[in-house]
């Protein structure tokens, strides 16, 4: 009996000792969680070239996915789900994923560092080598752990569907892309939509759109309505407890869709039956465009996180400088204010709860736009600010952050 107890104790302690032995002092991957505007542009191009709405069952396509886009996507997912960092790099006929995950509550050795080498193949990619710290991990065990982690994250169905679609994977380091050949199955899109918007979210969005339509019916057709009034009414109506986040996120998405003049039925077919809010001018700091930027960024931050919201906002300004309304630091300020507001919603901030007991005014939501340059062409922007690492550009961004930090809601 004593030997049996020792054996059982050893079986229980051995995995723990192995796990502790694989902890390291420094992360293998150290980078920010930001997303570049270039990646947003590439994702937009990929979606346009592989628009699922134009594909029929059985259509065969090959998508060229830039390695930097995969790299930033992996880093974003690891940051959001594990609070870690990740990278992706190509080599001849192989690719390597590196992930560093912090382990809370431990001093000294407090990072798990994982390497996994993938090999191109017919069908899904295969892990041919892996290691945790300096400990080699058998390929089959690595694949099992990967599938288990995806399952624990709640994406097992999506992972299974994606594996069924992929027919061939090829790494092209000279071109810096991964070639993915796939056969389209419409059920994947329906499943992804159901995953992104479960029934309780759709019900919350339907209620938010009904509430928005009812609010706007109280104003005359030519009214210029302060965004804060509408936002306060939509968010304050959310219930307490776990439903609060769902209802407030739904309200932000409905409001962003309204201000962007996009029909939610493109994403959610049921929205065709929802009441249509009348078209009015919602304004922030006296401007319709500021209200648009604020609402869209708030919805993005609440649903996808701050890095995605910041990257999309900056991408939009870069595009505007190339023939639109021009690069605008004032728009960036409204974007950043919206992002900060969306973060408060996602965090369930008590400061936001307190603010919603009163009324939200312009000065509560966004900083002054005075002195922030606007309508800059691409050539003028390059001449004056050079790029994202230029000191003059960084100084203006710091000024925007300083103004935001002075607002009680965002302290």
Coordinates of C-alpha atoms in Angstrom, one line a residue:
X1 CA 0.0 0.0 0.0
X2 CA 2.9 2.4 0.9
X3 CA 4.5 1.8 -2.5
X4 CA 1.2 2.3 -4.2
X5 CA 0.8 5.7 -2.5
X6 CA 4.3 6.7 -3.4
X7 CA 3.7 5.7 -7.0
X8 CA 0.4 7.7 -7.1
X9 CA 2.1 10.7 -5.5
X10 CA 4.9 10.5 -8.1
X11 CA 2.4 10.4 -10.9
X12 CA 0.7 13.5 -9.6
X13 CA 3.9 15.4 -8.9
X14 CA 5.8 14.5 -12.1
X15 CA 3.7 16.6 -14.5
X16 CA 3.9 19.5 -12.0
X17 CA 7.7 19.2 -11.8
X18 CA 7.9 19.1 -15.6
X19 CA 5.7 22.2 -16.0
X20 CA 7.8 24.1 -13.4
X21 CA 11.0 23.0 -15.1
X22 CA 9.9 24.6 -18.3
X23 CA 9.3 28.0 -16.8
X24 CA 11.9 30.6 -17.9
X25 CA 13.0 34.0 -16.6
X26 CA 12.6 36.0 -19.9
X27 CA 10.0 35.8 -22.6
X28 CA 11.0 34.4 -26.0
X29 CA 8.7 36.9 -27.6
X30 CA 8.7 40.5 -26.5
X31 CA 6.7 43.0 -28.6
X32 CA 3.7 45.3 -28.4
X33 CA 0.2 44.1 -29.1
X34 CA -0.4 46.8 -31.7
X35 CA -1.7 46.1 -35.2
X36 CA -0.3 48.0 -38.1
X37 CA -2.5 49.8 -40.7
X38 CA -0.7 47.8 -43.4
X39 CA -2.2 44.6 -41.9
X40 CA -5.6 46.2 -41.9
X41 CA -5.1 47.0 -45.6
X42 CA -4.0 43.5 -46.4
X43 CA -6.9 41.9 -44.5
X44 CA -9.3 44.2 -46.4
X45 CA -7.7 43.1 -49.7
X46 CA -7.9 39.4 -48.8
X47 CA -11.5 39.7 -47.9
X48 CA -12.3 41.5 -51.2
X49 CA -10.5 38.8 -53.2
X50 CA -12.1 36.0 -51.3
X51 CA -15.5 37.5 -50.5
X52 CA -17.6 34.5 -49.2
X53 CA -20.7 36.1 -50.5
X54 CA -19.5 35.6 -54.0
X55 CA -18.4 32.0 -53.6
X56 CA -20.5 28.9 -54.3
X57 CA -20.2 25.5 -52.7
X58 CA -17.3 23.6 -54.1
X59 CA -15.5 26.6 -55.5
X60 CA -11.7 26.2 -55.4
X61 CA -9.6 29.2 -54.5
X62 CA -6.0 29.9 -53.5
X63 CA -5.4 32.8 -51.1
X64 CA -2.0 34.4 -50.8
X65 CA -1.7 35.5 -47.2
X66 CA 1.2 37.8 -46.3
X67 CA 3.4 36.4 -43.5
X68 CA 3.3 39.8 -41.6
X69 CA -0.5 39.6 -41.5
X70 CA -0.4 36.1 -40.0
X71 CA 2.3 37.3 -37.6
X72 CA 0.2 40.1 -36.3
X73 CA -3.0 37.9 -36.2
X74 CA -1.2 35.3 -34.1
X75 CA 0.2 38.0 -31.8
X76 CA -3.3 39.6 -31.4
X77 CA -5.0 36.3 -30.6
X78 CA -2.3 35.3 -28.1
X79 CA -2.5 38.7 -26.5
X80 CA -6.3 38.7 -26.3
X81 CA -6.8 35.1 -25.1
X82 CA -3.6 34.3 -23.1
X83 CA -2.2 37.8 -22.3
X84 CA 1.0 36.7 -24.0
X85 CA 2.8 37.5 -27.2
X86 CA 3.4 35.5 -30.4
X87 CA 5.3 35.6 -33.7
X88 CA 5.2 33.8 -37.0
X89 CA 8.1 33.5 -39.4
X90 CA 8.7 31.7 -42.7
X91 CA 11.6 29.5 -43.8
X92 CA 12.2 27.2 -46.7
X93 CA 9.2 24.7 -46.7
X94 CA 8.6 25.4 -43.0
X95 CA 7.3 28.1 -40.7
X96 CA 7.8 28.7 -37.0
X97 CA 5.4 29.9 -34.4
X98 CA 6.8 31.3 -31.1
X99 CA 4.6 32.0 -28.1
X100 CA 5.4 33.5 -24.7
X101 CA 2.8 33.3 -22.0
X102 CA 3.3 34.9 -18.6
X103 CA 2.5 32.8 -15.5
X104 CA 1.0 35.1 -12.8
X105 CA 2.0 34.8 -9.2
X106 CA 5.5 33.4 -9.7
X107 CA 8.7 35.4 -9.1
X108 CA 11.8 34.8 -11.1
X109 CA 10.9 32.0 -13.6
X110 CA 7.6 33.1 -14.9
X111 CA 7.3 32.5 -18.6
X112 CA 6.3 29.6 -20.8
X113 CA 8.1 29.8 -24.1
X114 CA 6.8 27.6 -26.9
X115 CA 8.3 26.9 -30.3
X116 CA 6.5 25.0 -33.0
X117 CA 7.8 24.3 -36.5
X118 CA 5.2 23.7 -39.2
X119 CA 5.8 21.9 -42.5
X120 CA 3.8 22.5 -45.7
X121 CA 1.7 19.6 -46.8
X122 CA -1.4 18.5 -48.6
X123 CA -4.2 19.4 -46.4
X124 CA -3.6 21.0 -43.0
X125 CA -0.1 21.9 -41.8
X126 CA 1.8 19.5 -39.6
X127 CA 3.9 20.2 -36.6
X128 CA 7.3 18.6 -37.3
X129 CA 9.2 19.9 -34.2
X130 CA 8.3 21.6 -31.0
X131 CA 9.8 22.6 -27.7
X132 CA 8.7 24.1 -24.4
X133 CA 11.7 26.0 -23.0
X134 CA 14.6 23.6 -23.7
X135 CA 12.4 20.6 -23.5
X136 CA 11.7 18.9 -26.8
X137 CA 8.0 18.0 -27.3
X138 CA 7.0 15.1 -29.5
X139 CA 5.1 16.3 -32.6
X140 CA 2.0 14.2 -31.9
X141 CA 1.9 15.5 -28.3
X142 CA 2.3 19.1 -29.6
X143 CA -0.6 18.7 -32.1
X144 CA -2.7 17.2 -29.3
X145 CA -1.9 20.1 -27.0
X146 CA -2.7 22.6 -29.9
X147 CA -6.0 21.0 -30.6
X148 CA -6.8 20.9 -26.8
X149 CA -5.9 24.5 -26.4
X150 CA -8.1 25.5 -29.3
X151 CA -10.9 23.4 -27.8
X152 CA -10.5 25.0 -24.4
X153 CA -10.7 28.5 -26.1
X154 CA -14.0 27.5 -27.6
X155 CA -12.9 27.3 -31.2
X156 CA -12.8 23.6 -31.8
X157 CA -15.7 23.7 -34.3
X158 CA -14.2 26.5 -36.3
X159 CA -10.8 24.8 -36.3
X160 CA -12.4 21.5 -37.5
X161 CA -14.2 23.3 -40.3
X162 CA -11.1 25.2 -41.4
X163 CA -9.1 22.0 -41.6
X164 CA -11.8 20.4 -43.8
X165 CA -11.7 23.4 -46.2
X166 CA -7.9 23.5 -46.7
X167 CA -6.6 21.3 -49.5
X168 CA -3.0 22.5 -49.7
X169 CA -0.6 24.8 -47.7
X170 CA 2.6 26.1 -49.2
X171 CA 5.2 28.4 -47.7
X172 CA 6.7 31.0 -50.1
X173 CA 9.5 32.8 -48.2
X174 CA 10.8 34.5 -51.3
X175 CA 7.5 36.2 -51.7
X176 CA 6.8 36.5 -48.0
X177 CA 3.4 34.7 -48.3
X178 CA 1.6 31.5 -47.3
X179 CA -0.4 30.0 -50.2
X180 CA -3.6 28.4 -48.9
X181 CA -5.7 26.4 -51.4
X182 CA -9.2 25.7 -50.2
X183 CA -12.6 24.5 -51.3
X184 CA -15.5 26.7 -50.2
X185 CA -18.4 25.4 -48.0
X186 CA -21.1 28.0 -47.3
X187 CA -21.9 26.3 -44.0
X188 CA -18.6 27.7 -42.6
X189 CA -19.8 31.3 -43.0
X190 CA -23.1 30.5 -41.3
X191 CA -21.3 28.8 -38.5
X192 CA -18.9 31.7 -38.1
X193 CA -21.8 34.2 -38.0
X194 CA -23.6 32.1 -35.4
X195 CA -20.3 32.0 -33.4
X196 CA -19.7 35.7 -33.6
X197 CA -23.3 36.6 -32.8
X198 CA -25.0 34.1 -30.6
X199 CA -28.8 34.3 -30.0
X200 CA -28.5 36.4 -26.8
X201 CA -26.3 39.0 -28.6
X202 CA -28.8 39.2 -31.5
X203 CA -31.6 39.7 -29.0
X204 CA -29.6 42.5 -27.3
X205 CA -29.0 44.2 -30.6
X206 CA -32.6 44.0 -31.6
X207 CA -33.6 45.6 -28.3
X208 CA -30.9 48.3 -28.8
X209 CA -32.1 49.1 -32.3
X210 CA -35.6 49.4 -31.1
X211 CA -34.5 51.7 -28.3
X212 CA -32.5 53.8 -30.7
X213 CA -35.4 54.1 -33.1
X214 CA -37.7 55.1 -30.2
X215 CA -35.2 57.8 -29.0
X216 CA -34.7 59.4 -32.4
X217 CA -38.5 59.6 -33.0
X218 CA -38.6 62.3 -30.3
X219 CA -36.5 64.7 -32.4
X220 CA -37.5 66.8 -35.4
X221 CA -36.3 65.8 -38.9
X222 CA -33.6 68.5 -39.0
X223 CA -32.4 68.2 -35.4
X224 CA -28.7 68.0 -34.6
X225 CA -28.6 65.6 -31.7
X226 CA -25.7 65.4 -29.2
X227 CA -24.2 62.0 -29.3
X228 CA -23.9 61.9 -25.5
X229 CA -27.7 62.1 -25.1
X230 CA -28.3 59.1 -27.3
X231 CA -25.4 57.1 -25.9
X232 CA -26.5 57.7 -22.3
X233 CA -30.0 56.6 -23.0
X234 CA -28.9 53.4 -24.8
X235 CA -26.2 52.3 -22.2
X236 CA -28.1 53.3 -19.0
X237 CA -31.0 51.0 -20.0
X238 CA -28.7 47.9 -19.8
X239 CA -29.5 45.5 -17.0
X240 CA -27.2 44.7 -14.1
X241 CA -24.9 41.7 -13.9
X242 CA -23.5 39.7 -16.8
X243 CA -26.1 41.0 -19.2
X244 CA -24.7 44.5 -18.9
X245 CA -21.7 43.9 -21.0
X246 CA -23.7 42.1 -23.7
X247 CA -26.3 44.8 -23.9
X248 CA -23.8 47.7 -23.9
X249 CA -21.7 46.1 -26.6
X250 CA -24.8 45.5 -28.6
X251 CA -25.8 49.2 -28.2
X252 CA -22.4 50.4 -29.3
X253 CA -22.6 48.1 -32.4
X254 CA -26.0 49.3 -33.3
X255 CA -25.0 53.0 -32.8
X256 CA -21.8 52.5 -34.9
X257 CA -23.8 50.9 -37.7
X258 CA -26.3 53.7 -37.7
X259 CA -23.6 56.4 -37.8
X260 CA -21.6 54.6 -40.4
X261 CA -24.8 54.2 -42.5
X262 CA -24.3 50.5 -42.7
X263 CA -27.2 48.0 -42.6
X264 CA -26.8 45.4 -39.9
X265 CA -28.7 42.9 -42.0
X266 CA -25.4 42.3 -43.9
X267 CA -24.1 40.6 -40.8
X268 CA -27.3 39.6 -39.1
X269 CA -30.2 38.6 -41.5
X270 CA -32.7 39.0 -38.7
X271 CA -32.0 42.7 -38.7
X272 CA -34.1 43.1 -41.8
X273 CA -37.2 42.9 -39.6
X274 CA -36.0 45.4 -37.0
X275 CA -37.3 49.0 -36.9
X276 CA -35.2 51.4 -38.9
X277 CA -34.2 54.5 -36.9
X278 CA -34.9 57.7 -38.7
X279 CA -31.9 59.5 -40.2
X280 CA -30.7 62.4 -38.1
X281 CA -27.4 64.1 -37.5
X282 CA -25.8 62.9 -34.3
X283 CA -22.9 65.2 -33.4
X284 CA -19.9 65.3 -31.1
X285 CA -18.1 68.6 -30.4
X286 CA -20.4 70.1 -33.0
X287 CA -19.2 67.7 -35.7
X288 CA -20.9 64.7 -37.4
X289 CA -17.6 63.2 -38.4
X290 CA -16.4 63.2 -34.8
X291 CA -19.5 61.3 -33.7
X292 CA -18.9 58.7 -36.5
X293 CA -15.2 58.2 -35.5
X294 CA -16.1 58.0 -31.8
X295 CA -18.9 55.5 -32.2
X296 CA -17.2 53.2 -34.7
X297 CA -14.0 53.1 -32.6
X298 CA -16.0 52.4 -29.4
X299 CA -17.7 49.5 -31.0
X300 CA -14.5 48.1 -32.4
X301 CA -12.7 48.4 -29.0
X302 CA -15.7 46.7 -27.2
X303 CA -15.9 43.8 -29.6
X304 CA -12.3 43.4 -30.9
X305 CA -10.0 45.2 -28.5
X306 CA -7.9 48.4 -28.4
X307 CA -5.2 47.4 -30.9
X308 CA -7.7 46.6 -33.6
X309 CA -9.6 49.8 -33.0
X310 CA -6.4 51.9 -33.1
X311 CA -5.1 50.2 -36.3
X312 CA -8.4 50.6 -38.2
X313 CA -8.6 54.3 -37.1
X314 CA -5.1 55.0 -38.3
X315 CA -5.6 53.0 -41.5
X316 CA -8.7 55.2 -42.3
X317 CA -6.7 58.4 -41.9
X318 CA -3.9 57.1 -44.1
X319 CA -6.4 56.2 -46.8
X320 CA -8.1 59.6 -46.5
X321 CA -4.7 61.3 -47.0
X322 CA -4.5 59.6 -50.4
X323 CA -7.5 61.2 -51.9
X324 CA -10.2 61.4 -49.4
X325 CA -10.8 64.2 -46.9
X326 CA -7.1 64.2 -45.9
X327 CA -5.2 62.9 -42.8
X328 CA -6.8 64.4 -39.7
X329 CA -5.4 64.4 -36.2
X330 CA -8.8 65.6 -35.0
X331 CA -10.3 62.4 -36.3
X332 CA -7.6 60.4 -34.6
X333 CA -8.5 62.2 -31.3
X334 CA -12.1 61.2 -31.8
X335 CA -11.0 57.6 -32.6
X336 CA -8.9 57.4 -29.5
X337 CA -11.7 58.8 -27.3
X338 CA -14.1 56.2 -28.7
X339 CA -11.5 53.4 -28.2
X340 CA -11.1 54.4 -24.6
X341 CA -14.9 54.5 -24.1
X342 CA -15.2 51.1 -25.7
X343 CA -12.6 49.7 -23.4
X344 CA -14.6 51.0 -20.4
X345 CA -17.6 49.2 -21.6
X346 CA -15.6 46.0 -22.2
X347 CA -14.1 46.2 -18.7
X348 CA -17.4 46.9 -17.0
X349 CA -15.9 50.1 -15.5
X350 CA -17.4 51.5 -12.4
X351 CA -16.4 55.0 -13.6
X352 CA -18.7 54.5 -16.5
X353 CA -21.6 53.3 -14.3
X354 CA -21.2 56.5 -12.2
X355 CA -21.1 58.7 -15.3
X356 CA -24.2 57.1 -16.8
X357 CA -26.2 58.1 -13.7
X358 CA -26.0 61.6 -15.0
X359 CA -25.9 62.8 -18.6
X360 CA -22.8 62.5 -20.9
X361 CA -21.8 65.7 -22.5
X362 CA -19.2 66.4 -25.2
X363 CA -16.6 67.3 -22.7
X364 CA -17.1 64.0 -20.9
X365 CA -16.6 61.9 -24.0
X366 CA -13.9 63.6 -26.1
X367 CA -11.1 66.1 -25.7
X368 CA -10.9 69.5 -27.4
X369 CA -9.9 69.3 -31.0
X370 CA -8.4 72.8 -31.1
X371 CA -5.1 73.1 -32.9
X372 CA -5.1 69.5 -34.2
X373 CA -4.1 69.6 -37.9
X374 CA -6.6 68.3 -40.5
X375 CA -7.1 67.8 -44.2
X376 CA -3.5 66.8 -44.8
X377 CA -2.7 65.3 -48.2
X378 CA -0.3 62.4 -48.3
X379 CA 2.5 64.6 -49.5
X380 CA 1.8 67.3 -46.9
X381 CA 1.7 64.7 -44.1
X382 CA 5.0 63.2 -45.2
X383 CA 6.6 66.6 -45.4
X384 CA 5.5 67.7 -42.0
X385 CA 5.4 64.4 -40.0
X386 CA 7.3 61.8 -42.1
X387 CA 5.8 58.7 -40.5
X388 CA 4.7 57.0 -37.3
X389 CA 8.2 57.2 -35.8
X390 CA 8.8 60.9 -36.6
X391 CA 9.1 63.0 -33.4
X392 CA 6.6 65.6 -34.6
X393 CA 4.1 62.9 -35.2
X394 CA 4.7 61.2 -31.9
X395 CA 4.4 64.6 -30.2
X396 CA 0.9 65.2 -31.6
X397 CA -0.2 61.7 -30.5
X398 CA 1.2 62.4 -27.0
X399 CA -0.8 65.6 -26.9
X400 CA -4.0 63.7 -27.8
X401 CA -3.3 61.2 -25.0
X402 CA -2.6 64.1 -22.6
X403 CA -6.0 65.7 -23.4
X404 CA -7.7 62.4 -23.0
X405 CA -6.1 61.7 -19.7
X406 CA -7.4 65.0 -18.4
X407 CA -11.0 63.8 -18.8
X408 CA -12.3 62.3 -15.6
X409 CA -13.9 59.4 -17.4
X410 CA -10.5 58.2 -18.9
X411 CA -8.2 58.8 -15.9

